[in-house]
Amino acid sequence: MAEVIIVADEEQAGALGAEAVAALVAWKPDAVLGVATGSTPLPVYRALAARSLDLSRVSAFALDEYVGLPLDAPQSYHSVIAREVTEPLGLDPARVHVPGEGPLEEAGEAYERDLRDAGGVDLQILGIGTDGHIGFNEPGSSLASLTRIKTLTEQTRRDNARFFRSLEEVPIHCITQGLGTILRARHLLLLAFGEGKADALAAAVEGPVSARVPGSVIQLHPRVTVLVDDRAASRLEYADYYRYAYANKPSWQPL
Ligand code: F6R
């Protein structure tokens, strides 16, 4: 079962997430981070930036990218990762990877190759969509899927329209690491905040493992940490147990 930590607010989640990255980099200065975009991981990036760690040898792999946007559009994940991760954290741009470069039909396999060549992801930061997606693996995605082109659901396009001038501008297609790709990471750190994520989070953490809720694939992974605020945790049946387990967490156990 995932370790579920119910935090007071996004700031506390950010601090814990940053602590996990700092601990990793302390013993592995050339660690490979899996980075998500969207609003959810921002508190982690902010807390990490405030620690001024030397992350110059760290590599980073983004989860996904829109298809059909110029790579330098402000909403492209190439731009978002540069703005919110590479620059503030002081990463070497040559070590930061975002899928979707080169010929599209080869981009999935090329990204899988790059991930393998880098030695795989040590710590994967994840958010979850209101429809249960992780990465852009929408409901129905194969639990064994690898990096490939997907079609976004209308719900995801509506959720992400806040970053565009209109819903029509939100691309219909994307390239995303698969659920099988994400499962290869050594440690998954899933964050969720707010009432709007409560159903998806409960289904992912406590529901049946099913392609209907792609986030439920985390239940197949041996090392998962879930950081949630009270509102996102509000539909978790075992919330009391998670609080009890965290309050009694042995001091020798890492996050
Ligand atoms: C982004 C990603 C998505 C988001 C999810 C939640 O790279 O892979 O799975 O994590 O759509 O988005 P926010 O955090 O904006 O609610």
PDB file of C-alpha atoms and ligand atoms in Angstrom, residues 35-41 63-64 77 126-130 133-136 156 160 162-163 176 197, ligand 1:
ATOM      1  CA  VAL A  35       9.012  15.981 -13.167  1.00  0.00           C
ATOM      2  CA  ALA A  36       5.350  16.792 -13.688  1.00  0.00           C
ATOM      3  CA  THR A  37       3.853  20.038 -14.923  1.00  0.00           C
ATOM      4  CA  GLY A  38       0.526  21.620 -13.929  1.00  0.00           C
ATOM      5  CA  SER A  39      -0.243  23.385 -10.667  1.00  0.00           C
ATOM      6  CA  THR A  40       0.205  20.514  -8.217  1.00  0.00           C
ATOM      7  CA  PRO A  41       4.010  20.112  -8.128  1.00  0.00           C
ATOM      8  CA  LEU A  63       6.081  13.184 -18.091  1.00  0.00           C
ATOM      9  CA  ASP A  64       4.369  14.608 -21.113  1.00  0.00           C
ATOM     10  CA  TYR A  77       5.638  21.716 -21.399  1.00  0.00           C
ATOM     11  CA  LEU A 126       3.150  13.031 -10.093  1.00  0.00           C
ATOM     12  CA  GLY A 127      -0.103  14.964 -10.019  1.00  0.00           C
ATOM     13  CA  ILE A 128      -3.460  13.402 -10.791  1.00  0.00           C
ATOM     14  CA  GLY A 129      -6.166  14.613 -13.155  1.00  0.00           C
ATOM     15  CA  THR A 130      -9.798  14.932 -12.092  1.00  0.00           C
ATOM     16  CA  HIS A 133      -5.049  10.306 -15.241  1.00  0.00           C
ATOM     17  CA  ILE A 134      -1.383  10.357 -14.324  1.00  0.00           C
ATOM     18  CA  GLY A 135       0.944  11.721 -16.953  1.00  0.00           C
ATOM     19  CA  PHE A 136      -1.590  12.141 -19.722  1.00  0.00           C
ATOM     20  CA  THR A 156      -8.706  17.232 -19.224  1.00  0.00           C
ATOM     21  CA  ASN A 160      -6.245  22.768 -18.635  1.00  0.00           C
ATOM     22  CA  ARG A 162      -7.074  27.880 -17.659  1.00  0.00           C
ATOM     23  CA  PHE A 163      -3.577  28.006 -19.169  1.00  0.00           C
ATOM     24  CA  THR A 176       3.016  10.961 -22.555  1.00  0.00           C
ATOM     25  CA  LYS A 197      -9.147  15.789  -6.691  1.00  0.00           C
TER      26      LYS A 197
HETATM   27  C1  F6R B   1       1.358  17.020 -15.982  1.00  0.00           C
HETATM   28  C2  F6R B   1       0.670  15.757 -15.818  1.00  0.00           C
HETATM   29  C3  F6R B   1      -0.731  15.666 -15.371  1.00  0.00           C
HETATM   30  C4  F6R B   1      -1.059  16.589 -14.205  1.00  0.00           C
HETATM   31  C5  F6R B   1      -2.547  16.507 -13.877  1.00  0.00           C
HETATM   32  C6  F6R B   1      -2.928  17.428 -12.738  1.00  0.00           C
HETATM   33  O1  F6R B   1       2.675  16.830 -16.430  1.00  0.00           O
HETATM   34  O2  F6R B   1       1.271  14.763 -16.085  1.00  0.00           O
HETATM   35  O3  F6R B   1      -1.009  14.334 -15.001  1.00  0.00           O
HETATM   36  O4  F6R B   1      -0.289  16.236 -13.104  1.00  0.00           O
HETATM   37  O5  F6R B   1      -3.287  16.854 -15.003  1.00  0.00           O
HETATM   38  O6  F6R B   1      -2.756  18.740 -13.145  1.00  0.00           O
HETATM   39  P1  F6R B   1      -2.799  19.942 -12.079  1.00  0.00           P
HETATM   40  O7  F6R B   1      -1.636  19.719 -11.190  1.00  0.00           O
HETATM   41  O8  F6R B   1      -2.646  21.183 -12.891  1.00  0.00           O
HETATM   42  O9  F6R B   1      -4.091  19.817 -11.374  1.00  0.00           O
END
